[in-house]
């Protein structure tokens, strides 16, 4: 298929995301094609490593095809998430070096096919976010595993606000193994294809970069997002008159109250769990959240009508029912997420 390209170049398997007009938004056919190819390369002795990159100058991958899920309301595309989450786990456990070359937008589903691999390389145009709370959803595709393992409380901050990070903050917060200028990505591919060791190549080309955030704002982020409840985080932001707190409070205030509560809970639960257990948890969550109104209202306001005026239910953070949040994590009566090794 044209949306995602596969080739063997020397001793590497090269995956190129090629759905350029849609910023490489992942469709189910793309997910399944990628999973099938990774499975073939897993046992191919001529393939020593896998590299995933993008044909777009603007984006590595802007996320999953959420519009398609929205359009199936009443009969949601659970199969899409089932297949996508299995792909995320296959990448996380891949036995060969898996190298993601990112330079541009990487959000949502794009994070799931890049940041769970062995090597994550960020170019200077990287723009990362897990913005799901803005559409009444939650940071999935392994977000419950990735976010609590970020430096300090940066994962809590990113997940609960949908904040966008540039290259320096991404590296400082633990989202990448290397920072290398995007103009050198072709050279990386050539050297890996020639059989050079990925660790040696990337370490030699790595160019350290300072975070965009100030030490003061990072300290405040860690302090405020160290609270155990959403209401305490909000109180901490309101009690500060710093630029960081003012900006962050504005960011979080227009997000789905249910999604913000749900996100904090999934991050807390994901800390210490295995990747597989995190993915099983997220599948339980997605089966419940697609029965709620906030997701469809958030997509309507953001992608369909584009009025940027979602009407959340409930509409304030103090009205979110704890029992309703807890119910998202209960075992499923029907099919749970399973993996090939089980």
Tab-separated table of C-alpha atoms in Angstrom:
chain	number	residue	atom	x	y	z
A	1	UNK	CA	0.000	0.000	0.000
A	2	UNK	CA	1.154	3.545	-0.701
A	3	UNK	CA	0.469	4.954	2.774
A	4	UNK	CA	3.329	2.969	4.289
A	5	UNK	CA	6.364	1.670	2.399
A	6	UNK	CA	8.662	-1.232	3.206
A	7	UNK	CA	12.025	-2.118	1.745
A	8	UNK	CA	15.162	-3.969	2.601
A	9	UNK	CA	18.142	-1.685	2.278
A	10	UNK	CA	21.357	-3.525	2.921
A	11	UNK	CA	20.932	-5.256	6.253
A	12	UNK	CA	18.073	-3.100	7.580
A	13	UNK	CA	14.349	-3.160	7.126
A	14	UNK	CA	13.225	0.376	6.306
A	15	UNK	CA	9.680	1.563	7.037
A	16	UNK	CA	8.632	4.896	5.553
A	17	UNK	CA	5.360	6.513	6.625
A	18	UNK	CA	3.966	7.959	3.401
A	19	UNK	CA	0.457	9.243	4.113
A	20	UNK	CA	1.817	12.746	3.752
A	21	UNK	CA	-1.389	14.753	3.192
A	22	UNK	CA	-2.846	13.343	6.428
A	23	UNK	CA	0.406	13.941	8.360
A	24	UNK	CA	0.849	10.160	8.394
A	25	UNK	CA	-2.211	9.589	10.578
A	26	UNK	CA	-2.368	5.850	11.216
A	27	UNK	CA	-5.183	3.874	9.641
A	28	UNK	CA	-5.985	0.281	10.488
A	29	UNK	CA	-4.548	-0.977	7.151
A	30	UNK	CA	-1.279	0.843	7.954
A	31	UNK	CA	-1.174	-0.696	11.429
A	32	UNK	CA	-1.785	-4.198	10.122
A	33	UNK	CA	0.704	-3.846	7.268
A	34	UNK	CA	3.384	-2.678	9.690
A	35	UNK	CA	2.661	-5.515	12.123
A	36	UNK	CA	2.854	-8.113	9.353
A	37	UNK	CA	6.138	-6.743	8.015
A	38	UNK	CA	7.742	-6.610	11.448
A	39	UNK	CA	6.708	-10.221	11.950
A	40	UNK	CA	8.429	-11.228	8.705
A	41	UNK	CA	11.604	-9.327	9.511
A	42	UNK	CA	11.701	-10.761	13.035
A	43	UNK	CA	12.882	-14.145	11.717
A	44	UNK	CA	14.776	-12.921	8.634
A	45	UNK	CA	18.482	-13.349	9.383
A	46	UNK	CA	19.440	-10.852	6.667
A	47	UNK	CA	17.666	-8.076	8.595
A	48	UNK	CA	19.816	-6.846	11.494
A	49	UNK	CA	17.762	-3.788	12.481
A	50	UNK	CA	14.555	-1.941	11.626
A	51	UNK	CA	14.354	1.803	10.931
A	52	UNK	CA	11.104	3.768	10.784
A	53	UNK	CA	11.042	7.244	9.255
A	54	UNK	CA	8.705	9.633	7.441
A	55	UNK	CA	8.339	10.956	3.905
A	56	UNK	CA	6.767	14.149	5.278
A	57	UNK	CA	8.742	17.268	6.080
A	58	UNK	CA	6.081	18.329	8.595
A	59	UNK	CA	5.341	15.197	10.558
A	60	UNK	CA	6.639	11.853	11.634
A	61	UNK	CA	3.079	10.824	12.552
A	62	UNK	CA	0.353	13.082	13.914
A	63	UNK	CA	-1.580	10.251	15.554
A	64	UNK	CA	-4.229	7.638	14.867
A	65	UNK	CA	-7.081	8.195	12.439
A	66	UNK	CA	-9.453	9.458	15.124
A	67	UNK	CA	-11.896	10.878	12.582
A	68	UNK	CA	-12.548	7.345	11.327
A	69	UNK	CA	-13.343	6.187	14.868
A	70	UNK	CA	-15.665	9.171	15.369
A	71	UNK	CA	-17.603	8.284	12.229
A	72	UNK	CA	-18.368	4.797	13.576
A	73	UNK	CA	-20.206	6.042	16.665
A	74	UNK	CA	-22.694	3.393	17.744
A	75	UNK	CA	-20.375	0.705	16.378
A	76	UNK	CA	-16.917	1.945	17.390
A	77	UNK	CA	-13.765	0.615	15.760
A	78	UNK	CA	-12.591	-1.469	18.708
A	79	UNK	CA	-10.650	-3.649	16.254
A	80	UNK	CA	-8.502	-0.670	15.300
A	81	UNK	CA	-7.358	-0.224	18.898
A	82	UNK	CA	-6.939	-3.969	19.420
A	83	UNK	CA	-4.612	-4.181	16.415
A	84	UNK	CA	-2.800	-0.927	17.239
A	85	UNK	CA	-2.083	-1.914	20.834
A	86	UNK	CA	-0.756	-5.305	19.731
A	87	UNK	CA	1.563	-3.472	17.317
A	88	UNK	CA	2.783	-1.218	20.152
A	89	UNK	CA	3.627	-4.306	22.209
A	90	UNK	CA	5.399	-5.947	19.263
A	91	UNK	CA	7.605	-2.866	18.908
A	92	UNK	CA	8.331	-2.711	22.632
A	93	UNK	CA	9.428	-6.365	22.693
A	94	UNK	CA	11.075	-6.464	19.258
A	95	UNK	CA	14.199	-8.647	19.394
A	96	UNK	CA	16.201	-6.578	16.902
A	97	UNK	CA	17.255	-2.927	17.200
A	98	UNK	CA	14.276	-0.728	16.309
A	99	UNK	CA	15.279	2.836	15.446
A	100	UNK	CA	12.752	5.681	15.058
A	101	UNK	CA	13.970	8.785	13.197
A	102	UNK	CA	11.641	11.638	14.170
A	103	UNK	CA	11.721	15.179	12.831
A	104	UNK	CA	8.392	16.991	12.934
A	105	UNK	CA	5.064	16.319	14.623
A	106	UNK	CA	4.882	13.141	16.711
A	107	UNK	CA	1.647	12.753	18.621
A	108	UNK	CA	-0.685	10.039	19.843
A	109	UNK	CA	-0.380	6.993	17.627
A	110	UNK	CA	2.927	8.297	16.298
A	111	UNK	CA	4.355	8.003	19.798
A	112	UNK	CA	3.149	4.407	19.941
A	113	UNK	CA	5.128	3.344	16.862
A	114	UNK	CA	8.306	5.217	17.764
A	115	UNK	CA	9.014	5.778	21.438
A	116	UNK	CA	8.659	2.176	22.585
A	117	UNK	CA	11.540	0.986	20.397
A	118	UNK	CA	15.167	0.590	21.428
A	119	UNK	CA	16.419	3.858	19.878
A	120	UNK	CA	14.512	7.138	19.536
A	121	UNK	CA	16.270	9.853	17.525
A	122	UNK	CA	14.873	13.386	17.507
A	123	UNK	CA	15.609	16.044	14.897
A	124	UNK	CA	15.494	19.788	15.508
A	125	UNK	CA	11.889	20.173	14.277
A	126	UNK	CA	10.430	17.644	16.688
A	127	UNK	CA	7.080	18.611	18.188
A	128	UNK	CA	5.752	16.042	20.643
A	129	UNK	CA	2.424	15.848	22.434
A	130	UNK	CA	-0.042	13.414	23.889
A	131	UNK	CA	-3.024	15.758	23.383
A	132	UNK	CA	-5.844	13.284	23.982
A	133	UNK	CA	-7.403	15.083	26.985
A	134	UNK	CA	-8.364	17.834	24.526
A	135	UNK	CA	-10.687	15.487	22.623
A	136	UNK	CA	-12.218	13.667	25.581
A	137	UNK	CA	-9.857	10.700	25.271
A	138	UNK	CA	-6.736	9.599	27.203
A	139	UNK	CA	-3.038	9.061	26.389
A	140	UNK	CA	-3.116	5.530	25.026
A	141	UNK	CA	-0.742	3.540	22.727
A	142	UNK	CA	1.392	2.799	25.777
A	143	UNK	CA	1.029	6.219	27.374
A	144	UNK	CA	0.312	4.587	30.715
A	145	UNK	CA	3.771	2.986	30.527
A	146	UNK	CA	5.697	5.876	28.967
A	147	UNK	CA	4.380	8.845	30.960
A	148	UNK	CA	5.160	7.676	34.520
A	149	UNK	CA	8.686	6.767	33.405
A	150	UNK	CA	9.501	10.230	32.118
A	151	UNK	CA	11.827	12.402	34.209
A	152	UNK	CA	10.331	13.776	37.415
A	153	UNK	CA	6.649	14.572	36.983
A	154	UNK	CA	6.984	15.643	33.351
A	155	UNK	CA	4.844	12.728	32.176
A	156	UNK	CA	2.011	13.750	34.488
A	157	UNK	CA	2.294	17.307	33.169
A	158	UNK	CA	2.281	16.199	29.526
A	159	UNK	CA	-0.568	13.743	29.925
A	160	UNK	CA	-2.877	15.979	31.954
A	161	UNK	CA	-2.388	19.129	29.866
A	162	UNK	CA	-1.608	17.861	26.357
A	163	UNK	CA	1.419	20.197	26.394
A	164	UNK	CA	3.639	20.318	23.324
A	165	UNK	CA	7.354	19.775	23.736
A	166	UNK	CA	10.228	20.611	21.442
A	167	UNK	CA	13.425	18.632	20.927
A	168	UNK	CA	15.332	19.821	23.996
A	169	UNK	CA	12.557	19.211	26.511
A	170	UNK	CA	11.759	15.833	24.946
A	171	UNK	CA	15.341	14.716	25.484
A	172	UNK	CA	15.586	16.223	28.966
A	173	UNK	CA	12.357	14.518	30.005
A	174	UNK	CA	13.548	11.093	28.847
A	175	UNK	CA	11.594	10.613	25.624
A	176	UNK	CA	14.588	10.002	23.369
A	177	UNK	CA	17.941	8.284	23.284
A	178	UNK	CA	19.622	10.723	20.866
A	179	UNK	CA	19.259	14.181	19.295
A	180	UNK	CA	20.671	14.463	15.780
A	181	UNK	CA	19.965	17.066	13.054
A	182	UNK	CA	17.362	15.898	10.581
A	183	UNK	CA	19.668	16.538	7.635
A	184	UNK	CA	21.802	13.647	8.912
A	185	UNK	CA	18.997	11.062	8.963
A	186	UNK	CA	19.827	9.793	5.459
A	187	UNK	CA	23.390	9.278	6.610
A	188	UNK	CA	22.179	7.266	9.596
A	189	UNK	CA	20.170	5.020	7.300
A	190	UNK	CA	23.118	4.524	4.939
A	191	UNK	CA	25.490	3.578	7.749
A	192	UNK	CA	23.041	1.181	9.362
A	193	UNK	CA	22.281	-0.381	5.981
A	194	UNK	CA	26.017	-0.966	5.538
A	195	UNK	CA	26.036	-3.011	8.731
A	196	UNK	CA	27.414	-0.564	11.304
A	197	UNK	CA	26.348	-1.018	14.905
A	198	UNK	CA	23.312	1.193	15.740
A	199	UNK	CA	24.548	2.169	19.189
A	200	UNK	CA	27.954	3.198	17.858
A	201	UNK	CA	26.517	5.145	14.921
A	202	UNK	CA	23.961	7.050	16.989
A	203	UNK	CA	26.304	7.773	19.886
A	204	UNK	CA	28.854	9.195	17.460
A	205	UNK	CA	26.325	11.462	15.730
A	206	UNK	CA	24.494	12.585	18.863
A	207	UNK	CA	24.578	16.351	19.464
A	208	UNK	CA	23.563	17.259	23.028
A	209	UNK	CA	20.938	19.986	23.326
A	210	UNK	CA	19.682	22.006	26.290
A	211	UNK	CA	16.007	21.905	27.329
A	212	UNK	CA	13.738	24.735	26.314
A	213	UNK	CA	12.207	24.872	29.810
A	214	UNK	CA	14.006	26.790	32.551
A	215	UNK	CA	15.210	25.008	35.688
A	216	UNK	CA	12.712	27.085	37.675
A	217	UNK	CA	9.726	25.964	35.591
A	218	UNK	CA	10.858	22.328	35.725
A	219	UNK	CA	11.111	22.516	39.513
A	220	UNK	CA	7.625	24.011	39.739
A	221	UNK	CA	6.243	21.419	37.353
A	222	UNK	CA	7.643	18.626	39.510
A	223	UNK	CA	6.234	20.169	42.662
A	224	UNK	CA	2.729	20.929	41.424
A	225	UNK	CA	2.225	17.734	39.435
A	226	UNK	CA	3.512	15.768	42.398
A	227	UNK	CA	0.063	16.091	43.978
A	228	UNK	CA	-2.086	12.966	44.082
A	229	UNK	CA	-5.371	14.424	42.842
A	230	UNK	CA	-6.489	16.602	39.966
A	231	UNK	CA	-8.084	19.113	42.318
A	232	UNK	CA	-4.838	19.473	44.276
A	233	UNK	CA	-2.888	20.017	41.029
A	234	UNK	CA	-5.346	22.723	40.016
A	235	UNK	CA	-5.104	24.325	43.457
A	236	UNK	CA	-1.320	24.355	43.162
A	237	UNK	CA	-1.489	26.054	39.773
A	238	UNK	CA	-3.979	28.655	41.037
A	239	UNK	CA	-1.820	29.411	44.079
A	240	UNK	CA	1.180	30.359	41.922
A	241	UNK	CA	1.565	33.552	39.915
A	242	UNK	CA	4.462	32.261	37.801
A	243	UNK	CA	4.345	32.289	34.010
A	244	UNK	CA	4.527	28.492	34.015
A	245	UNK	CA	1.534	28.118	36.346
A	246	UNK	CA	-0.547	30.712	34.504
A	247	UNK	CA	0.085	29.107	31.125
A	248	UNK	CA	-0.443	25.575	32.427
A	249	UNK	CA	-3.691	26.455	34.186
A	250	UNK	CA	-5.000	27.917	30.926
A	251	UNK	CA	-3.948	24.747	29.102
A	252	UNK	CA	-5.666	22.342	31.444
A	253	UNK	CA	-8.829	24.380	32.092
A	254	UNK	CA	-10.417	23.755	28.701
A	255	UNK	CA	-9.714	20.019	28.633
A	256	UNK	CA	-12.270	17.304	29.347
A	257	UNK	CA	-12.536	17.082	33.150
A	258	UNK	CA	-13.257	13.360	32.909
A	259	UNK	CA	-10.249	12.779	30.672
A	260	UNK	CA	-7.886	14.669	32.973
A	261	UNK	CA	-9.028	12.631	35.983
A	262	UNK	CA	-8.796	9.426	33.968
A	263	UNK	CA	-5.319	10.296	32.745
A	264	UNK	CA	-3.946	10.930	36.216
A	265	UNK	CA	-5.352	7.600	37.360
A	266	UNK	CA	-3.906	5.640	34.424
A	267	UNK	CA	-0.446	7.162	34.937
A	268	UNK	CA	-0.508	6.279	38.639
A	269	UNK	CA	-1.595	2.719	37.852
A	270	UNK	CA	0.905	2.338	35.015
A	271	UNK	CA	3.867	3.171	37.221
A	272	UNK	CA	5.420	-0.192	38.051
A	273	UNK	CA	3.281	-2.283	35.701
A	274	UNK	CA	4.691	-4.265	32.789
A	275	UNK	CA	4.170	-2.940	29.290
A	276	UNK	CA	1.731	-5.751	28.543
A	277	UNK	CA	-0.331	-5.017	31.648
A	278	UNK	CA	-0.424	-1.341	30.705
A	279	UNK	CA	-1.739	-2.186	27.244
A	280	UNK	CA	-4.398	-4.488	28.685
A	281	UNK	CA	-5.442	-1.675	31.005
A	282	UNK	CA	-5.650	0.798	28.130
A	283	UNK	CA	-7.806	-1.565	26.094
A	284	UNK	CA	-10.237	-1.777	28.990
A	285	UNK	CA	-10.233	2.018	29.158
A	286	UNK	CA	-10.832	2.524	25.445
A	287	UNK	CA	-13.777	0.124	25.429
A	288	UNK	CA	-15.408	2.267	28.124
A	289	UNK	CA	-14.483	5.741	26.903
A	290	UNK	CA	-15.931	5.090	23.443
A	291	UNK	CA	-19.282	4.621	25.152
A	292	UNK	CA	-19.024	8.094	26.746
A	293	UNK	CA	-20.086	11.391	25.183
A	294	UNK	CA	-16.919	13.419	25.745
A	295	UNK	CA	-14.844	11.715	23.040
A	296	UNK	CA	-17.400	12.348	20.311
A	297	UNK	CA	-17.978	15.903	21.509
A	298	UNK	CA	-14.243	16.572	21.624
A	299	UNK	CA	-13.674	15.277	18.083
A	300	UNK	CA	-16.686	17.248	16.862
A	301	UNK	CA	-15.349	20.487	18.306
A	302	UNK	CA	-11.771	19.874	17.163
A	303	UNK	CA	-11.936	18.044	13.835
A	304	UNK	CA	-15.508	18.160	12.509
A	305	UNK	CA	-17.182	21.518	13.215
A	306	UNK	CA	-13.873	22.990	14.389
A	307	UNK	CA	-15.592	25.508	16.654
A	308	UNK	CA	-13.107	24.760	19.472
A	309	UNK	CA	-16.003	24.914	21.928
A	310	UNK	CA	-16.639	21.433	23.341
A	311	UNK	CA	-19.425	20.944	25.862
A	312	UNK	CA	-17.998	18.460	28.337
A	313	UNK	CA	-20.144	16.269	30.594
A	314	UNK	CA	-19.533	16.933	33.426
A	315	UNK	CA	-18.283	20.425	32.700
A	316	UNK	CA	-16.088	21.008	35.751
A	317	UNK	CA	-13.310	19.081	37.468
A	318	UNK	CA	-15.035	18.923	40.852
A	319	UNK	CA	-18.094	17.194	39.365
A	320	UNK	CA	-16.269	14.119	38.091
A	321	UNK	CA	-17.497	11.007	39.878
A	322	UNK	CA	-14.707	8.820	41.273
A	323	UNK	CA	-16.765	5.653	40.763
A	324	UNK	CA	-17.174	6.499	37.099
A	325	UNK	CA	-13.403	6.828	36.727
A	326	UNK	CA	-12.845	3.531	38.558
A	327	UNK	CA	-15.264	1.734	36.233
A	328	UNK	CA	-13.004	2.381	33.242
A	329	UNK	CA	-10.395	0.014	34.707
A	330	UNK	CA	-12.629	-2.972	35.476
A	331	UNK	CA	-12.026	-6.265	33.621
A	332	UNK	CA	-13.979	-6.688	30.410
A	333	UNK	CA	-16.928	-9.050	30.185
A	334	UNK	CA	-16.010	-9.846	26.594
A	335	UNK	CA	-12.596	-10.084	24.923
A	336	UNK	CA	-9.524	-8.787	26.757
A	337	UNK	CA	-6.406	-7.715	24.893
A	338	UNK	CA	-4.039	-10.654	24.335
A	339	UNK	CA	-0.655	-11.054	22.682
A	340	UNK	CA	0.780	-13.785	20.473
A	341	UNK	CA	3.029	-15.126	23.226
A	342	UNK	CA	0.030	-15.779	25.491
